[in-house]
């Protein structure tokens, strides 16, 4: 008898160590689901097992039957009827109310081999707002035994640690993604600003060139005007300076007519300049 | 030789110069093109040249002289007081003076004296008949 028992424990020990190593290789919730689906059946018998993880209002539920499994993430609404009771009471329970069992199984999408007659339930709180609600549906050929409880306990502790670490890595990943997003946002804004600055610079350069061009043109025009005025004016001055060296007769007969013509030339030059400035102002306005 | 598009300027210069030199032969032109074509025939000992003229201006006149190797001496007589114009004259070796109008008797006097000294030092006499 003791050799049979020893043999049984050795099997269970090996199964647990296989479960642990498979779990430690899992990096996503779906890989955890596959691990549970493949390994839990070697630890104890069940019609259906539920592992419902929660942390700060976030829930991950694993359901497994001998031939299938699923994993769902979401809110407290994912909890089945009996899990709601366990979540409030914190007291381990064996429930055998057929109506409650039927009620609990209602949301399940998995096919159970036989009708369960008992639910073994635990609420394992690992901190104030985080824990695991575990329930085993037992019945028919697949009866859960009190001797299975310590083994389940070890499996649950392993599982909780794994889910927590996956969640942490996900959070870090999403934080990093957020940072990356913020960074690329900044980069984009930076690009936009750089573009604005470049456009502004181009506009300023263009305007400056335009102004420089206008300035040069203005200088040229004013230089031209000065020349146009100075030509007849210098003639008048010449006449005036030479006046004293000429006789009265020469002045009256030769110099005065020259002075009149030259004064007219000066007047013409001034009028021409005024009208050209007027024209420029009209087109500019 | 006088080259100025203003007839009045030429007239005044003529009067002033003829009072200074009794026998001076003066050719005056208001059209620089004609003046340039007559240049080889007259071969003047001195040219008074205006800068601001329509068609062919003083610069064009000087350039043509330079290109055809005519070395007749030139005194620029212009109403332009621009230092830019003055600086540009330095590139023509036959320009011996740059003066701005208005004309005064004293200015013409000193111009002619400069010219005469220049001619002596160059071993040439002014072309007075």
Tab-separated table of C-alpha atoms in Angstrom:
chain	number	residue	atom	x	y	z
A	1	UNK	CA	0.000	0.000	0.000
A	2	UNK	CA	2.743	2.464	0.922
A	3	UNK	CA	4.623	1.700	-2.280
A	4	UNK	CA	1.464	2.527	-4.265
A	5	UNK	CA	1.121	5.815	-2.362
A	6	UNK	CA	4.801	6.599	-2.828
A	7	UNK	CA	4.442	5.873	-6.507
A	8	UNK	CA	1.383	8.148	-6.731
A	9	UNK	CA	3.205	11.041	-5.015
A	10	UNK	CA	6.225	10.598	-7.282
A	11	UNK	CA	3.928	10.886	-10.300
A	12	UNK	CA	2.283	13.966	-8.871
A	13	UNK	CA	5.664	15.486	-8.015
A	14	UNK	CA	6.856	14.940	-11.594
A	15	UNK	CA	3.607	16.343	-12.976
A	16	UNK	CA	3.959	19.453	-10.793
A	17	UNK	CA	7.546	20.007	-11.911
A	18	UNK	CA	6.497	19.599	-15.579
A	19	UNK	CA	3.653	22.073	-14.968
A	20	UNK	CA	6.078	24.552	-13.348
A	21	UNK	CA	8.596	24.395	-16.156
A	22	UNK	CA	5.880	24.680	-18.840
A	23	UNK	CA	4.417	27.683	-16.984
A	24	UNK	CA	7.770	29.397	-16.653
A	25	UNK	CA	8.259	29.130	-20.441
A	26	UNK	CA	4.898	30.873	-21.074
A	27	UNK	CA	5.149	34.547	-21.962
A	28	UNK	CA	1.536	35.325	-22.966
A	29	UNK	CA	-1.843	34.623	-21.388
A	30	UNK	CA	-2.684	32.272	-24.247
A	31	UNK	CA	0.526	30.292	-23.651
A	32	UNK	CA	-0.512	30.080	-19.974
A	33	UNK	CA	-3.900	28.758	-21.105
A	34	UNK	CA	-2.184	26.084	-23.250
A	35	UNK	CA	0.018	25.121	-20.310
A	36	UNK	CA	-3.008	24.774	-17.992
A	37	UNK	CA	-4.880	22.768	-20.629
A	38	UNK	CA	-1.937	20.384	-21.059
A	39	UNK	CA	-0.760	19.963	-17.451
A	40	UNK	CA	-3.555	20.416	-14.879
A	41	UNK	CA	-5.247	17.110	-15.833
A	42	UNK	CA	-2.171	15.214	-14.519
A	43	UNK	CA	-2.493	16.873	-11.097
A	44	UNK	CA	-6.123	16.082	-10.203
A	45	UNK	CA	-9.512	15.115	-11.671
A	46	UNK	CA	-12.184	17.658	-12.607
A	47	UNK	CA	-15.164	18.292	-14.834
A	48	UNK	CA	-14.219	21.980	-15.125
A	49	UNK	CA	-11.663	24.278	-13.464
A	50	UNK	CA	-11.846	28.067	-13.255
A	51	UNK	CA	-8.961	30.392	-12.383
A	52	UNK	CA	-10.146	33.984	-12.108
A	53	UNK	CA	-7.320	36.479	-11.576
A	54	UNK	CA	-8.106	40.035	-10.504
A	55	UNK	CA	-6.097	43.172	-9.857
A	56	UNK	CA	-7.475	46.695	-9.383
A	57	UNK	CA	-10.712	45.923	-11.208
A	58	UNK	CA	-9.001	44.092	-14.051
A	59	UNK	CA	-9.939	40.411	-14.525
A	60	UNK	CA	-8.435	37.455	-16.378
A	61	UNK	CA	-10.426	34.215	-16.302
A	62	UNK	CA	-9.192	30.789	-17.448
A	63	UNK	CA	-11.759	28.005	-17.892
A	64	UNK	CA	-10.713	24.460	-18.672
A	65	UNK	CA	-12.466	21.136	-19.222
A	66	UNK	CA	-10.553	17.920	-20.088
A	67	UNK	CA	-11.018	18.582	-23.805
A	68	UNK	CA	-10.879	22.354	-24.129
A	69	UNK	CA	-10.137	25.743	-22.554
A	70	UNK	CA	-10.418	29.479	-22.991
A	71	UNK	CA	-9.065	32.706	-21.517
A	72	UNK	CA	-10.986	35.983	-21.292
A	73	UNK	CA	-9.861	39.405	-20.025
A	74	UNK	CA	-12.178	42.169	-18.833
A	75	UNK	CA	-14.156	43.502	-15.876
A	76	UNK	CA	-15.881	41.998	-12.808
A	77	UNK	CA	-18.801	41.073	-15.115
A	78	UNK	CA	-16.766	38.033	-16.183
A	79	UNK	CA	-17.251	36.371	-12.781
A	80	UNK	CA	-19.674	33.478	-12.616
A	81	UNK	CA	-22.422	33.274	-10.004
A	82	UNK	CA	-20.492	31.133	-7.445
A	83	UNK	CA	-17.369	33.264	-7.953
A	84	UNK	CA	-19.314	36.368	-6.968
A	85	UNK	CA	-20.205	34.650	-3.717
A	86	UNK	CA	-16.587	33.576	-3.128
A	87	UNK	CA	-15.264	37.014	-3.977
A	88	UNK	CA	-17.395	38.551	-1.196
A	89	UNK	CA	-17.032	35.890	1.475
A	90	UNK	CA	-13.300	34.989	1.236
A	91	UNK	CA	-14.267	31.665	2.853
A	92	UNK	CA	-13.431	28.361	1.101
A	93	UNK	CA	-16.603	26.429	0.294
A	94	UNK	CA	-17.911	23.242	-1.170
A	95	UNK	CA	-21.156	24.095	-2.940
A	96	UNK	CA	-23.553	21.335	-3.945
A	97	UNK	CA	-26.729	23.268	-4.678
A	98	UNK	CA	-27.732	21.952	-8.141
A	99	UNK	CA	-29.528	25.198	-9.027
A	100	UNK	CA	-26.457	27.290	-8.140
A	101	UNK	CA	-24.188	24.940	-10.118
A	102	UNK	CA	-26.447	25.221	-13.161
A	103	UNK	CA	-26.665	28.999	-12.689
A	104	UNK	CA	-22.866	29.286	-12.436
A	105	UNK	CA	-22.269	27.227	-15.550
A	106	UNK	CA	-24.622	29.323	-17.648
A	107	UNK	CA	-21.953	31.605	-19.186
A	108	UNK	CA	-19.622	28.696	-19.907
A	109	UNK	CA	-18.964	27.990	-23.551
A	110	UNK	CA	-17.157	24.720	-22.849
A	111	UNK	CA	-18.733	21.250	-22.929
A	112	UNK	CA	-18.378	19.313	-19.673
A	113	UNK	CA	-17.992	15.493	-19.974
A	114	UNK	CA	-20.534	14.849	-17.161
A	115	UNK	CA	-22.850	16.840	-14.971
A	116	UNK	CA	-20.953	18.201	-11.938
A	117	UNK	CA	-22.401	17.726	-8.493
A	118	UNK	CA	-20.013	19.889	-6.439
A	119	UNK	CA	-18.062	23.095	-6.706
A	120	UNK	CA	-14.918	23.371	-4.598
A	121	UNK	CA	-14.122	27.049	-4.277
A	122	UNK	CA	-11.314	29.215	-2.809
A	123	UNK	CA	-10.681	32.900	-2.822
A	124	UNK	CA	-6.906	33.396	-2.450
A	125	UNK	CA	-6.146	37.061	-1.834
A	126	UNK	CA	-2.454	37.836	-2.394
A	127	UNK	CA	-2.837	41.539	-1.557
A	128	UNK	CA	-5.609	44.024	-0.711
A	129	UNK	CA	-6.758	44.399	-4.303
A	130	UNK	CA	-5.293	41.386	-6.048
A	131	UNK	CA	-5.875	37.664	-5.892
A	132	UNK	CA	-7.153	34.516	-7.554
A	133	UNK	CA	-10.603	32.895	-7.266
A	134	UNK	CA	-10.222	29.161	-7.912
A	135	UNK	CA	-13.071	26.735	-8.421
A	136	UNK	CA	-13.155	23.079	-9.366
A	137	UNK	CA	-16.362	21.520	-10.663
A	138	UNK	CA	-16.369	17.885	-9.561
A	139	UNK	CA	-18.697	14.962	-10.259
A	140	UNK	CA	-19.269	11.644	-12.055
A	141	UNK	CA	-16.054	9.818	-12.916
A	142	UNK	CA	-13.989	12.898	-12.217
A	143	UNK	CA	-14.104	13.482	-8.486
A	144	UNK	CA	-11.909	16.115	-6.832
A	145	UNK	CA	-10.336	14.725	-3.571
A	146	UNK	CA	-9.392	16.570	-0.346
A	147	UNK	CA	-5.877	15.162	-0.887
A	148	UNK	CA	-5.643	17.224	-4.110
A	149	UNK	CA	-5.951	20.532	-2.217
A	150	UNK	CA	-2.200	21.019	-1.344
A	151	UNK	CA	-1.233	20.252	-4.959
A	152	UNK	CA	-3.820	22.734	-6.261
A	153	UNK	CA	-2.479	25.255	-3.748
A	154	UNK	CA	1.055	25.003	-5.202
A	155	UNK	CA	-0.279	25.250	-8.761
A	156	UNK	CA	-2.334	28.364	-7.851
A	157	UNK	CA	0.656	30.149	-6.310
A	158	UNK	CA	2.732	29.460	-9.414
A	159	UNK	CA	-0.079	30.599	-11.679
A	160	UNK	CA	-0.689	33.840	-9.789
A	161	UNK	CA	2.995	34.791	-9.943
A	162	UNK	CA	3.031	34.080	-13.669
A	163	UNK	CA	-0.083	36.127	-14.505
A	164	UNK	CA	1.231	39.017	-12.402
A	165	UNK	CA	4.560	39.018	-14.216
A	166	UNK	CA	2.885	38.877	-17.646
A	167	UNK	CA	0.655	41.798	-16.650
A	168	UNK	CA	3.628	43.824	-15.423
A	169	UNK	CA	5.538	43.214	-18.652
A	170	UNK	CA	2.445	44.225	-20.650
A	171	UNK	CA	2.088	47.414	-18.605
A	172	UNK	CA	5.747	48.249	-19.123
A	173	UNK	CA	5.292	47.575	-22.822
A	174	UNK	CA	2.276	49.835	-23.055
A	175	UNK	CA	4.046	52.542	-21.049
A	176	UNK	CA	6.933	52.265	-23.432
A	177	UNK	CA	4.540	52.436	-26.357
A	178	UNK	CA	2.945	55.531	-24.856
A	179	UNK	CA	6.385	57.078	-24.455
A	180	UNK	CA	7.290	56.115	-28.000
A	181	UNK	CA	4.030	57.637	-29.195
A	182	UNK	CA	4.663	60.823	-27.212
A	183	UNK	CA	8.189	60.930	-28.593
A	184	UNK	CA	7.048	60.531	-32.180
A	185	UNK	CA	4.368	63.163	-31.523
A	186	UNK	CA	7.060	65.519	-30.314
A	187	UNK	CA	9.198	64.669	-33.310
A	188	UNK	CA	6.285	65.446	-35.616
A	189	UNK	CA	5.619	68.770	-33.874
A	190	UNK	CA	9.296	69.525	-34.067
A	191	UNK	CA	9.254	68.827	-37.790
A	192	UNK	CA	6.248	71.089	-38.243
A	193	UNK	CA	7.977	73.862	-36.302
A	194	UNK	CA	11.165	73.400	-38.280
A	195	UNK	CA	9.161	73.595	-41.468
A	196	UNK	CA	7.390	76.752	-40.282
A	197	UNK	CA	10.708	78.323	-39.378
A	198	UNK	CA	12.163	77.378	-42.765
A	199	UNK	CA	9.163	78.846	-44.582
A	200	UNK	CA	9.406	81.971	-42.459
A	201	UNK	CA	13.101	82.247	-43.242
A	202	UNK	CA	12.421	81.882	-46.939
A	203	UNK	CA	9.736	84.582	-46.728
A	204	UNK	CA	12.069	86.880	-44.794
A	205	UNK	CA	14.876	86.269	-47.250
A	206	UNK	CA	12.556	86.947	-50.164
A	207	UNK	CA	11.232	90.133	-48.533
A	208	UNK	CA	14.749	91.261	-47.670
A	209	UNK	CA	15.868	90.712	-51.238
A	210	UNK	CA	12.831	92.571	-52.473
A	211	UNK	CA	13.593	95.462	-50.113
A	212	UNK	CA	17.250	95.483	-51.092
A	213	UNK	CA	16.277	95.537	-54.731
A	214	UNK	CA	13.820	98.378	-54.135
A	215	UNK	CA	16.408	100.255	-52.112
A	216	UNK	CA	18.987	99.987	-54.869
A	217	UNK	CA	16.396	101.054	-57.419
A	218	UNK	CA	15.428	104.013	-55.216
A	219	UNK	CA	19.048	105.055	-54.908
A	220	UNK	CA	19.524	104.768	-58.669
A	221	UNK	CA	16.427	106.846	-59.317
A	222	UNK	CA	17.372	109.553	-56.851
A	223	UNK	CA	20.919	109.642	-58.265
A	224	UNK	CA	19.472	110.018	-61.775
A	225	UNK	CA	17.184	112.803	-60.576
A	226	UNK	CA	20.045	114.655	-58.937
A	227	UNK	CA	22.029	114.475	-62.163
A	228	UNK	CA	19.075	115.685	-64.220
A	229	UNK	CA	18.630	118.702	-61.951
A	230	UNK	CA	22.272	119.480	-61.514
A	231	UNK	CA	22.975	119.724	-65.258
A	232	UNK	CA	20.910	122.893	-65.994
A	233	UNK	CA	21.612	124.220	-62.501
A	234	UNK	CA	25.371	124.062	-63.082
A	235	UNK	CA	24.866	125.959	-66.332
A	236	UNK	CA	22.974	128.731	-64.539
A	237	UNK	CA	25.741	128.940	-61.939
A	238	UNK	CA	28.366	129.054	-64.684
A	239	UNK	CA	26.531	131.936	-66.291
A	240	UNK	CA	26.305	133.742	-62.970
A	241	UNK	CA	30.016	133.275	-62.176
A	242	UNK	CA	31.106	134.405	-65.653
A	243	UNK	CA	28.747	137.387	-65.637
A	244	UNK	CA	31.226	139.739	-63.918
A	245	UNK	CA	33.883	139.249	-66.583
A	246	UNK	CA	31.595	140.274	-69.436
A	247	UNK	CA	30.492	143.680	-70.656
A	248	UNK	CA	26.953	144.934	-70.160
A	249	UNK	CA	26.271	144.560	-73.830
A	250	UNK	CA	27.465	140.944	-73.897
A	251	UNK	CA	25.365	140.216	-70.866
A	252	UNK	CA	22.196	141.685	-72.336
A	253	UNK	CA	22.604	140.225	-75.813
A	254	UNK	CA	24.219	136.827	-75.183
A	255	UNK	CA	24.123	135.825	-71.523
A	256	UNK	CA	20.525	136.735	-70.669
A	257	UNK	CA	18.939	134.638	-73.457
A	258	UNK	CA	21.125	131.719	-72.355
A	259	UNK	CA	20.005	132.194	-68.766
A	260	UNK	CA	16.340	132.147	-69.820
A	261	UNK	CA	16.735	128.980	-71.881
A	262	UNK	CA	18.696	127.242	-69.122
A	263	UNK	CA	16.194	128.238	-66.424
A	264	UNK	CA	13.469	126.736	-68.584
A	265	UNK	CA	15.548	123.548	-68.872
A	266	UNK	CA	15.795	123.381	-65.084
A	267	UNK	CA	12.058	123.882	-64.728
A	268	UNK	CA	11.417	121.137	-67.296
A	269	UNK	CA	13.758	118.757	-65.491
A	270	UNK	CA	11.988	119.369	-62.169
A	271	UNK	CA	8.540	118.882	-63.696
A	272	UNK	CA	9.711	115.654	-65.301
A	273	UNK	CA	10.979	114.355	-61.952
A	274	UNK	CA	7.772	115.312	-60.139
A	275	UNK	CA	5.602	113.569	-62.721
A	276	UNK	CA	7.789	110.437	-62.628
A	277	UNK	CA	7.547	110.324	-58.820
A	278	UNK	CA	3.781	110.833	-59.064
A	279	UNK	CA	3.549	107.920	-61.487
A	280	UNK	CA	5.584	105.682	-59.149
A	281	UNK	CA	3.415	106.650	-56.169
A	282	UNK	CA	0.220	105.933	-58.102
A	283	UNK	CA	1.373	102.464	-59.144
A	284	UNK	CA	2.697	101.763	-55.639
A	285	UNK	CA	-0.597	102.873	-54.048
B	1	UNK	CA	37.764	120.563	-79.073
B	2	UNK	CA	34.602	120.943	-77.029
B	3	UNK	CA	32.165	118.017	-76.731
B	4	UNK	CA	28.967	118.788	-74.795
B	5	UNK	CA	25.353	118.128	-75.749
B	6	UNK	CA	24.418	121.526	-74.286
B	7	UNK	CA	25.058	124.255	-76.877
B	8	UNK	CA	25.039	126.893	-74.160
B	9	UNK	CA	27.900	125.214	-72.320
B	10	UNK	CA	29.948	125.101	-75.494
B	11	UNK	CA	29.147	128.741	-76.160
B	12	UNK	CA	30.290	129.802	-72.709
B	13	UNK	CA	33.498	127.773	-72.939
B	14	UNK	CA	34.191	129.290	-76.329
B	15	UNK	CA	33.768	132.792	-74.970
B	16	UNK	CA	35.971	132.166	-71.976
B	17	UNK	CA	38.712	130.429	-73.948
B	18	UNK	CA	38.779	133.004	-76.747
B	19	UNK	CA	39.316	135.712	-74.156
B	20	UNK	CA	42.267	133.812	-72.747
B	21	UNK	CA	43.945	132.967	-76.034
B	22	UNK	CA	43.644	135.262	-78.998
B	23	UNK	CA	44.493	132.782	-81.696
B	24	UNK	CA	43.076	129.583	-80.241
B	25	UNK	CA	41.222	127.421	-82.765
B	26	UNK	CA	38.114	125.981	-81.196
B	27	UNK	CA	35.920	123.192	-82.626
B	28	UNK	CA	32.692	122.643	-80.729
B	29	UNK	CA	30.282	119.690	-81.045
B	30	UNK	CA	26.931	118.988	-79.438
B	31	UNK	CA	26.869	115.507	-81.059
B	32	UNK	CA	29.634	113.268	-79.684
B	33	UNK	CA	29.335	110.871	-82.675
B	34	UNK	CA	30.213	113.640	-85.104
B	35	UNK	CA	32.957	114.861	-82.778
B	36	UNK	CA	34.488	111.373	-82.681
B	37	UNK	CA	34.420	110.997	-86.473
B	38	UNK	CA	36.187	114.363	-86.822
B	39	UNK	CA	38.817	113.467	-84.224
B	40	UNK	CA	41.523	112.155	-86.622
B	41	UNK	CA	41.134	115.159	-88.958
B	42	UNK	CA	41.258	117.845	-86.276
B	43	UNK	CA	43.729	115.995	-83.998
B	44	UNK	CA	43.082	118.490	-81.157
B	45	UNK	CA	45.744	119.176	-78.519
B	46	UNK	CA	43.008	119.184	-75.865
B	47	UNK	CA	39.425	117.891	-75.572
B	48	UNK	CA	36.867	119.181	-73.053
B	49	UNK	CA	34.451	116.282	-72.661
B	50	UNK	CA	31.062	116.142	-70.958
B	51	UNK	CA	29.985	112.801	-69.410
B	52	UNK	CA	26.172	112.875	-69.394
B	53	UNK	CA	25.071	112.859	-73.016
B	54	UNK	CA	22.362	110.966	-74.917
B	55	UNK	CA	23.310	108.246	-77.459
B	56	UNK	CA	27.103	108.192	-77.037
B	57	UNK	CA	28.075	109.424	-73.575
B	58	UNK	CA	31.475	110.555	-72.322
B	59	UNK	CA	32.408	107.034	-71.242
B	60	UNK	CA	31.620	105.620	-74.669
B	61	UNK	CA	33.660	108.386	-76.244
B	62	UNK	CA	36.676	107.623	-74.039
B	63	UNK	CA	36.339	103.885	-74.667
B	64	UNK	CA	36.312	104.343	-78.433
B	65	UNK	CA	39.417	106.524	-78.170
B	66	UNK	CA	41.120	103.900	-76.026
B	67	UNK	CA	40.243	101.060	-78.402
B	68	UNK	CA	41.502	102.883	-81.475
B	69	UNK	CA	44.635	104.078	-79.657
B	70	UNK	CA	43.932	107.817	-79.853
B	71	UNK	CA	45.991	109.587	-77.180
B	72	UNK	CA	44.595	113.125	-77.355
B	73	UNK	CA	44.452	114.677	-73.894
B	74	UNK	CA	41.061	114.978	-72.277
B	75	UNK	CA	39.727	117.163	-69.487
B	76	UNK	CA	36.405	115.933	-68.138
B	77	UNK	CA	33.978	118.773	-67.582
B	78	UNK	CA	30.777	117.493	-66.077
B	79	UNK	CA	27.880	118.493	-63.867
B	80	UNK	CA	28.237	115.141	-62.077
B	81	UNK	CA	29.790	115.547	-58.619
B	82	UNK	CA	29.761	111.774	-58.123
B	83	UNK	CA	32.965	110.347	-56.691
B	84	UNK	CA	32.146	107.089	-58.487
B	85	UNK	CA	32.435	108.859	-61.845
B	86	UNK	CA	35.648	110.522	-60.738
B	87	UNK	CA	37.180	107.198	-59.729
B	88	UNK	CA	36.182	105.634	-63.035
B	89	UNK	CA	38.154	108.293	-64.942
B	90	UNK	CA	41.398	106.939	-63.482
B	91	UNK	CA	41.157	103.941	-65.829
B	92	UNK	CA	41.717	106.220	-68.841
B	93	UNK	CA	45.350	107.321	-69.061
B	94	UNK	CA	44.688	110.243	-71.416
B	95	UNK	CA	42.313	111.940	-68.950
B	96	UNK	CA	44.454	114.603	-67.266
B	97	UNK	CA	41.812	116.283	-65.129
B	98	UNK	CA	38.265	115.900	-63.827
B	99	UNK	CA	36.295	119.051	-63.073
B	100	UNK	CA	32.741	119.663	-62.139
B	101	UNK	CA	30.608	122.527	-63.405
B	102	UNK	CA	29.782	125.385	-62.810
B	103	UNK	CA	32.508	127.062	-64.795
B	104	UNK	CA	34.342	130.057	-63.413
B	105	UNK	CA	36.921	132.180	-65.122
B	106	UNK	CA	39.437	131.125	-62.460
B	107	UNK	CA	38.723	127.428	-63.020
B	108	UNK	CA	39.263	127.644	-66.764
B	109	UNK	CA	42.444	129.651	-66.155
B	110	UNK	CA	43.896	127.026	-63.865
B	111	UNK	CA	42.809	124.201	-66.178
B	112	UNK	CA	44.626	125.761	-69.083
B	113	UNK	CA	47.719	126.349	-66.971
B	114	UNK	CA	47.773	122.725	-65.878
B	115	UNK	CA	47.487	121.699	-69.467
B	116	UNK	CA	50.333	123.962	-70.577
B	117	UNK	CA	52.708	122.734	-67.868
B	118	UNK	CA	51.764	119.148	-68.761
B	119	UNK	CA	52.555	119.798	-72.403
B	120	UNK	CA	55.923	121.350	-71.593
B	121	UNK	CA	56.952	118.561	-69.314
B	122	UNK	CA	55.895	116.064	-71.957
B	123	UNK	CA	58.124	117.924	-74.431
B	124	UNK	CA	55.217	119.225	-76.449
B	125	UNK	CA	53.975	122.709	-77.123
B	126	UNK	CA	50.288	123.578	-77.145
B	127	UNK	CA	48.908	123.528	-80.628
B	128	UNK	CA	48.414	127.251	-80.900
B	129	UNK	CA	48.919	128.506	-84.454
